[in-house]
Coordinates of C-alpha atoms in Angstrom, one line a residue:
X1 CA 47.0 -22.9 -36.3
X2 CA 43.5 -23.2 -37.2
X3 CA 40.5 -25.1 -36.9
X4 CA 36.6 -24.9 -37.5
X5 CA 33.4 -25.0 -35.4
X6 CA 30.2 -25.6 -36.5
X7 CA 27.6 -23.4 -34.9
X8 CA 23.8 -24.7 -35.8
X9 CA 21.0 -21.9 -35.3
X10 CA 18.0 -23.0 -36.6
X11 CA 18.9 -26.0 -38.8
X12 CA 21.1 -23.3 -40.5
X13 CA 25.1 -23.7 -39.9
X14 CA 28.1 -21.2 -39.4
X15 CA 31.8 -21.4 -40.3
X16 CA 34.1 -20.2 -37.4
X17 CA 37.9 -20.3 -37.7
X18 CA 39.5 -20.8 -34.1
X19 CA 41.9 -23.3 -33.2
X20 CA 43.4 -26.7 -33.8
X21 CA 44.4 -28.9 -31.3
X22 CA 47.3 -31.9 -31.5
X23 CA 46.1 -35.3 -31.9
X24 CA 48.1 -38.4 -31.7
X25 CA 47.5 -41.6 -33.9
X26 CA 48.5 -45.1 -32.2
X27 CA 51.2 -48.1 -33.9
X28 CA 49.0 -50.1 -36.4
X29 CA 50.6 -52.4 -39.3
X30 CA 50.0 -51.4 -43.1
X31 CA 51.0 -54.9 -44.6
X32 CA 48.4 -56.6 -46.8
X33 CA 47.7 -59.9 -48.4
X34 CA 43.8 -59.5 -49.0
X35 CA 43.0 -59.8 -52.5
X36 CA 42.9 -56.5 -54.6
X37 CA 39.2 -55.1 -55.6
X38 CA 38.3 -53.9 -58.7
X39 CA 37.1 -50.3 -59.9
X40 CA 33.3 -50.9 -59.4
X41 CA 31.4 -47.6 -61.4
X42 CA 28.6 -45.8 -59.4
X43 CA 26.7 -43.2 -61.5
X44 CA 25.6 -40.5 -59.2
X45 CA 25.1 -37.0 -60.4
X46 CA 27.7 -34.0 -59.0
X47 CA 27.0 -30.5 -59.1
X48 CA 29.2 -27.7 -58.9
X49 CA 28.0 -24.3 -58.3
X50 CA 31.0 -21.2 -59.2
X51 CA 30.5 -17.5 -59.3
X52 CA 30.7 -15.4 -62.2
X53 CA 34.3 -14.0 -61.3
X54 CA 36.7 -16.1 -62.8
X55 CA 39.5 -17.3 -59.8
X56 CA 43.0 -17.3 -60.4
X57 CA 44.7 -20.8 -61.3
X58 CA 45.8 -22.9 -58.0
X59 CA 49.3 -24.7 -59.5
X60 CA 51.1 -24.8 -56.3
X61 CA 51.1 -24.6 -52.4
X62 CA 52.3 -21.9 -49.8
X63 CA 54.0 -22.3 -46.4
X64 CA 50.7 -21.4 -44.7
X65 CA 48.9 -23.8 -46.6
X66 CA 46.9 -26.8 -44.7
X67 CA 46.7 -29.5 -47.3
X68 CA 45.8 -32.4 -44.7
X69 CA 44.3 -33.0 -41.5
X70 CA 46.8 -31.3 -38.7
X71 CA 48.6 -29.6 -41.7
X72 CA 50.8 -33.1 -42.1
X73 CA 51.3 -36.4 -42.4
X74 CA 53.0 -36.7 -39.0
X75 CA 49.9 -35.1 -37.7
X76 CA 52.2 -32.7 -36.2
X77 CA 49.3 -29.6 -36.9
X78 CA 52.8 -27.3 -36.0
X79 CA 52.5 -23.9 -38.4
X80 CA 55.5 -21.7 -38.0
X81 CA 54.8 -18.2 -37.6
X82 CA 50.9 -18.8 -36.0
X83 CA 48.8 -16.2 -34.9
X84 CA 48.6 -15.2 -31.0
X85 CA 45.7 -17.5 -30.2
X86 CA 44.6 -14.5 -27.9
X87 CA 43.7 -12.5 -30.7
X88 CA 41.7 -13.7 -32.5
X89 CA 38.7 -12.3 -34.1
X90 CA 35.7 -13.5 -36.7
X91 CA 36.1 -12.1 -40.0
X92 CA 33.2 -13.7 -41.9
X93 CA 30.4 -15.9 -41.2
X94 CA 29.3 -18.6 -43.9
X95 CA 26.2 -20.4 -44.4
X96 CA 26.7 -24.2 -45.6
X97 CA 24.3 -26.9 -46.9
X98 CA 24.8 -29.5 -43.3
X99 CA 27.2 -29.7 -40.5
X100 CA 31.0 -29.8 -40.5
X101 CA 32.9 -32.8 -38.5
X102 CA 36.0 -32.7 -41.3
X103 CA 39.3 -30.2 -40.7
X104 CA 38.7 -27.7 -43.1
X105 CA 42.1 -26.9 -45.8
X106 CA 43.7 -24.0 -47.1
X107 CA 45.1 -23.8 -50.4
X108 CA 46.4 -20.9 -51.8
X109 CA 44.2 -19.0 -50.0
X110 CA 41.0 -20.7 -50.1
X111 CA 39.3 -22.5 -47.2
X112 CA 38.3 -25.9 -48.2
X113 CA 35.2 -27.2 -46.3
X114 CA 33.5 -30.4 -46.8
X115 CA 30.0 -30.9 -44.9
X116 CA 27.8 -33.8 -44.1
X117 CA 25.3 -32.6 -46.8
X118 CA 27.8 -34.7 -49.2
X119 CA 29.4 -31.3 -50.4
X120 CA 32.4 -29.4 -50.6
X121 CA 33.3 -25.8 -50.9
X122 CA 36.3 -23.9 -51.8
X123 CA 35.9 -20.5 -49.9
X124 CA 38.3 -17.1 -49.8
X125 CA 39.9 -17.0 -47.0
X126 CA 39.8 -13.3 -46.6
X127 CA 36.1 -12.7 -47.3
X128 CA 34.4 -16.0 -46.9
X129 CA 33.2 -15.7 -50.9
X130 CA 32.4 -19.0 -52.6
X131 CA 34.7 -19.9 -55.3
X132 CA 32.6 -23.2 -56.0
X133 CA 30.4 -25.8 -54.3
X134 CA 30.7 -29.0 -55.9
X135 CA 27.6 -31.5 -54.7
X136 CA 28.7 -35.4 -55.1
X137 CA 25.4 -37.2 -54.2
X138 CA 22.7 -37.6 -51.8
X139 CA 23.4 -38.0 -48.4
X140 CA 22.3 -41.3 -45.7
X141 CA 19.6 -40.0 -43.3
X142 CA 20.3 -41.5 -39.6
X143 CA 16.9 -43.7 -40.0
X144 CA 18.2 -46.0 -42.7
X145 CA 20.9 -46.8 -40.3
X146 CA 21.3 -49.6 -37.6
X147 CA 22.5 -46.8 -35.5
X148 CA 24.9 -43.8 -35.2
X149 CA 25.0 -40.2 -34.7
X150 CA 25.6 -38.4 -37.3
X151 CA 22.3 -37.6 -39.6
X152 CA 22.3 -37.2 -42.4
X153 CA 25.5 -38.9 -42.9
X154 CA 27.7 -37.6 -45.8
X155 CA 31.5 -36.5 -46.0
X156 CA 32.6 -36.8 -42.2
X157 CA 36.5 -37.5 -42.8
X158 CA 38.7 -34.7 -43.3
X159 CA 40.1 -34.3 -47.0
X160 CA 43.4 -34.5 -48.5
X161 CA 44.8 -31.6 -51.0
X162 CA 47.5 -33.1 -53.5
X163 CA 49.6 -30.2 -55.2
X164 CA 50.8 -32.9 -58.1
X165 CA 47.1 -34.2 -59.5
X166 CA 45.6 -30.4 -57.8
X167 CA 43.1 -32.8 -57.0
X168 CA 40.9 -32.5 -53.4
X169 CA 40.3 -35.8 -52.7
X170 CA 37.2 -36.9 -50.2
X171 CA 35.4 -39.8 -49.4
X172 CA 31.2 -39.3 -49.5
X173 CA 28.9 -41.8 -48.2
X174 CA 26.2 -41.6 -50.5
X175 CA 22.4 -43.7 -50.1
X176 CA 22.6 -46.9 -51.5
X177 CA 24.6 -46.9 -49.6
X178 CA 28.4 -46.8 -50.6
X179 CA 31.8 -44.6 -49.7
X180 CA 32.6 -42.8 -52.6
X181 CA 35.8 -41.9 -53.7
X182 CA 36.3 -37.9 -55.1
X183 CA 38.7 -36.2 -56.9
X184 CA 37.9 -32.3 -57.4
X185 CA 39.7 -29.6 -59.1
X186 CA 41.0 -27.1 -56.7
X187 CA 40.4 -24.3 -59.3
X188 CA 37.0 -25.1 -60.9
X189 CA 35.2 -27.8 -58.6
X190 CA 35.0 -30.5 -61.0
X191 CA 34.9 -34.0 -60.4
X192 CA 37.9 -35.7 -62.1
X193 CA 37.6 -39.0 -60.6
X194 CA 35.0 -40.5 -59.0
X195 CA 34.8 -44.4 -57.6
X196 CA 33.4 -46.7 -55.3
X197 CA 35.9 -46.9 -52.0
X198 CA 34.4 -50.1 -50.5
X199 CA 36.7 -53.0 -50.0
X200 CA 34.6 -56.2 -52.1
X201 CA 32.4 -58.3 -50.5
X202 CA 32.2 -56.3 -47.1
X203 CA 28.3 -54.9 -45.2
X204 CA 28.6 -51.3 -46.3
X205 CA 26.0 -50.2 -43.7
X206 CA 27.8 -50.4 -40.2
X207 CA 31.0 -49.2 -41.7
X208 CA 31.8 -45.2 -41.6
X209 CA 34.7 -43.4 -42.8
X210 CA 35.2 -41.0 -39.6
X211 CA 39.0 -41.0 -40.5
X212 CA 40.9 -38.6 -41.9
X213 CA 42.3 -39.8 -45.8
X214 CA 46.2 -39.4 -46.0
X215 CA 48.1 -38.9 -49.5
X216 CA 51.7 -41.0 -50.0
X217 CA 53.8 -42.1 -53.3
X218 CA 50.6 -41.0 -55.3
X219 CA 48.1 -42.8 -53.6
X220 CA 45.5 -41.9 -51.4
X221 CA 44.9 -43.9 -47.7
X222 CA 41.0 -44.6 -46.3
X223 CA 40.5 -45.8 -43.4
X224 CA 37.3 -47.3 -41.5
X225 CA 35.6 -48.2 -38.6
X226 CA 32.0 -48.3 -37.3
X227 CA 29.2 -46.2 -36.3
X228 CA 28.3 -45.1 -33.0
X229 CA 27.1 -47.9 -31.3
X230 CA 28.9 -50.4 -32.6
X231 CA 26.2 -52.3 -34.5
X232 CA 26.4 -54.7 -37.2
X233 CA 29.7 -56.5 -38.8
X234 CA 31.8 -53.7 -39.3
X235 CA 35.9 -54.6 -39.2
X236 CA 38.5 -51.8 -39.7
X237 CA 39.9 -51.5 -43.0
X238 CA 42.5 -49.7 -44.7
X239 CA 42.1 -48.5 -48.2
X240 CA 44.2 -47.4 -51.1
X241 CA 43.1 -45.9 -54.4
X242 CA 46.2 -44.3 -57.4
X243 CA 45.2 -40.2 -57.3
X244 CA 44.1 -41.1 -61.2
X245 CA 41.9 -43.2 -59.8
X246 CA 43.3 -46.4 -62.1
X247 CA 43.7 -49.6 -60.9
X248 CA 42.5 -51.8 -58.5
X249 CA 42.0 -50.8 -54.9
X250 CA 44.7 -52.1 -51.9
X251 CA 43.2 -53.0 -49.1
X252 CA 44.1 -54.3 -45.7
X253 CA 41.4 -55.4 -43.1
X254 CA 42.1 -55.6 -39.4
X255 CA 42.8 -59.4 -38.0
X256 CA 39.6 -59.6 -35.8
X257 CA 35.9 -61.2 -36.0
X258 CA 34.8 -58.5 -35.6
X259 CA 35.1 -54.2 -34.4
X260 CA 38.9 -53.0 -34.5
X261 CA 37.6 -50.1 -36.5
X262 CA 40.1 -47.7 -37.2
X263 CA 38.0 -44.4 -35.6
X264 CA 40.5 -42.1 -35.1
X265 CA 39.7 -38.4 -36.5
X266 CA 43.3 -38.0 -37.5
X267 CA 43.4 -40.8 -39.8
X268 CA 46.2 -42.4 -41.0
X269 CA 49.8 -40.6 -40.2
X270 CA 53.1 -41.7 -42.4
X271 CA 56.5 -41.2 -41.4
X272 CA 59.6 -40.1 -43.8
X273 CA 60.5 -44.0 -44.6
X274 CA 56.1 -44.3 -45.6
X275 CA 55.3 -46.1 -42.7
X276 CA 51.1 -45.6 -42.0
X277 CA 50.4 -45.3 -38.5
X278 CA 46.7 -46.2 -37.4
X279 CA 44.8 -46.3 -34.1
X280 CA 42.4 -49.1 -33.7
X281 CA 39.8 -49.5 -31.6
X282 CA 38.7 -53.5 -29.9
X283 CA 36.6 -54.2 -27.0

């Protein structure tokens, strides 16, 4: 099993691979009657960076692949076969554009990291090499915020892989601000879909997408909360965009005036019948 930590020296940060430790995710229902929103556009500029070596097409996924956050949708983060945690050792050391809070993937041997400076990367697993660095827009500094933790504030969730699309998809909050929806090629780093994630009508500013996104029956679960602090009208939401990135938006919004923000790291888990299981969180 594996897991990342994010050293900062010097405002400069450095990939680790260690562990992964189990985390549970609490009974929460996934029905919905709130009205559906529509595909709102947002045009922000992307960048992907790719080396001059062409990589080798990603069309499938391996046992030791980690395609979602604790390798699952149960959230199980089991991996037959694991290394002897007591031997471990550092291979490589990689320099990224801001700090790491989202479980870095691994398809077909290539470490997928997103950071908080609203990238991702696609790494080799072996050497650490980049394969591509695809920007997706500008990051929200802490001071524009009523309060929080994190700054600047960019992709914090942990990413979902989906073998049939070979789409990564991630969530970026971006200045304006809004939660932006992603969909990168696993091979080259480019953005094939791209959409606002907000449910309509709601304060964008106290809500954060800490959770980790889920995949299920071709659609891809967001889940919200609030910043640290608990400032502002924030209400926890559940969010579901088609992996084509069609169609309106399903969303579901926690039955409180306020707070129930669905926090949890490990997102969203689904059983075999596609139940969602969510944790909330109400004072």
């Amino acid at each position: 099993m594996i897991r990342t930590r994010l050293l900062a020296w010097s405002s400069t940060y450095i990939l680790l691979i260690s562990l992964i430790a189990l985390v549970g995710c609490s009974p929460f229902p996934s029905n919905s009657d709130a009205p559906a929103t529509p595909i709102t556009p947002l045009a922000l500029p992307s960048r992907t960076t790719t080396p001059t070596t062409p990589s080798t097409p990603t069309t499938s996924t391996s046992s030791a692949d980690w395609t979602t956050y604790h390798r699952d949708n149960a959230r199980t983060g089991y991996l037959p076969n694991a290394p002897d945690p007591h031997q471990l050792t550092r291979n490589w050391n990689m320099h990224l554009d801001g700090a790491v809070y989202a479980e870095p993937l691994v398809v077909n041997g290539h470490v997928i990291v997103a950071t908080e400076g609203d990238s991702l990367y696609s790494l080799d697993a072996r050497t650490g090499q980049v394969q591509w660095n695809t920007n997706v827009g500008v990051p929200v500094p802490l001071s524009s915020l009523p309060c929080g933790n994190i700054d600047p504030l960019g992709i914090t969730g942990t990413p979902v892989y989906d073998p049939a699309t070979r789409l990564i998809f991630a969530v970026a909050e971006v200045r304006g601000p809004a939660h932006v929806l992603v969909g990168i090629d696993v091979n080259t780093g480019q953005v094939r879909v791209r959409r606002v994630a907000d449910p309509a009508g709601i304060e964008v500013t106290p809500h954060q997408q800490r959770a980790a996104l889920a995949l299920s029956g071709g659609m891809v679960y967001i889940a919200y909360g609030g910043l640290d602090g608990d400032c502002g009208n924030y209400h926890g939401w559940v969010v579901a965009s088609r992996t084509d990135g069609q169609g309106p938006l399903l969303t579901y919004q926690v039955p409180t005036p306020r707070e129930g923000g669905i926090w949890a790291a490990s997102g969203p888990a689904i059983d075999a019948n596609g139940h969602h299981l969510c944790r909330r969180r109400q004072w």
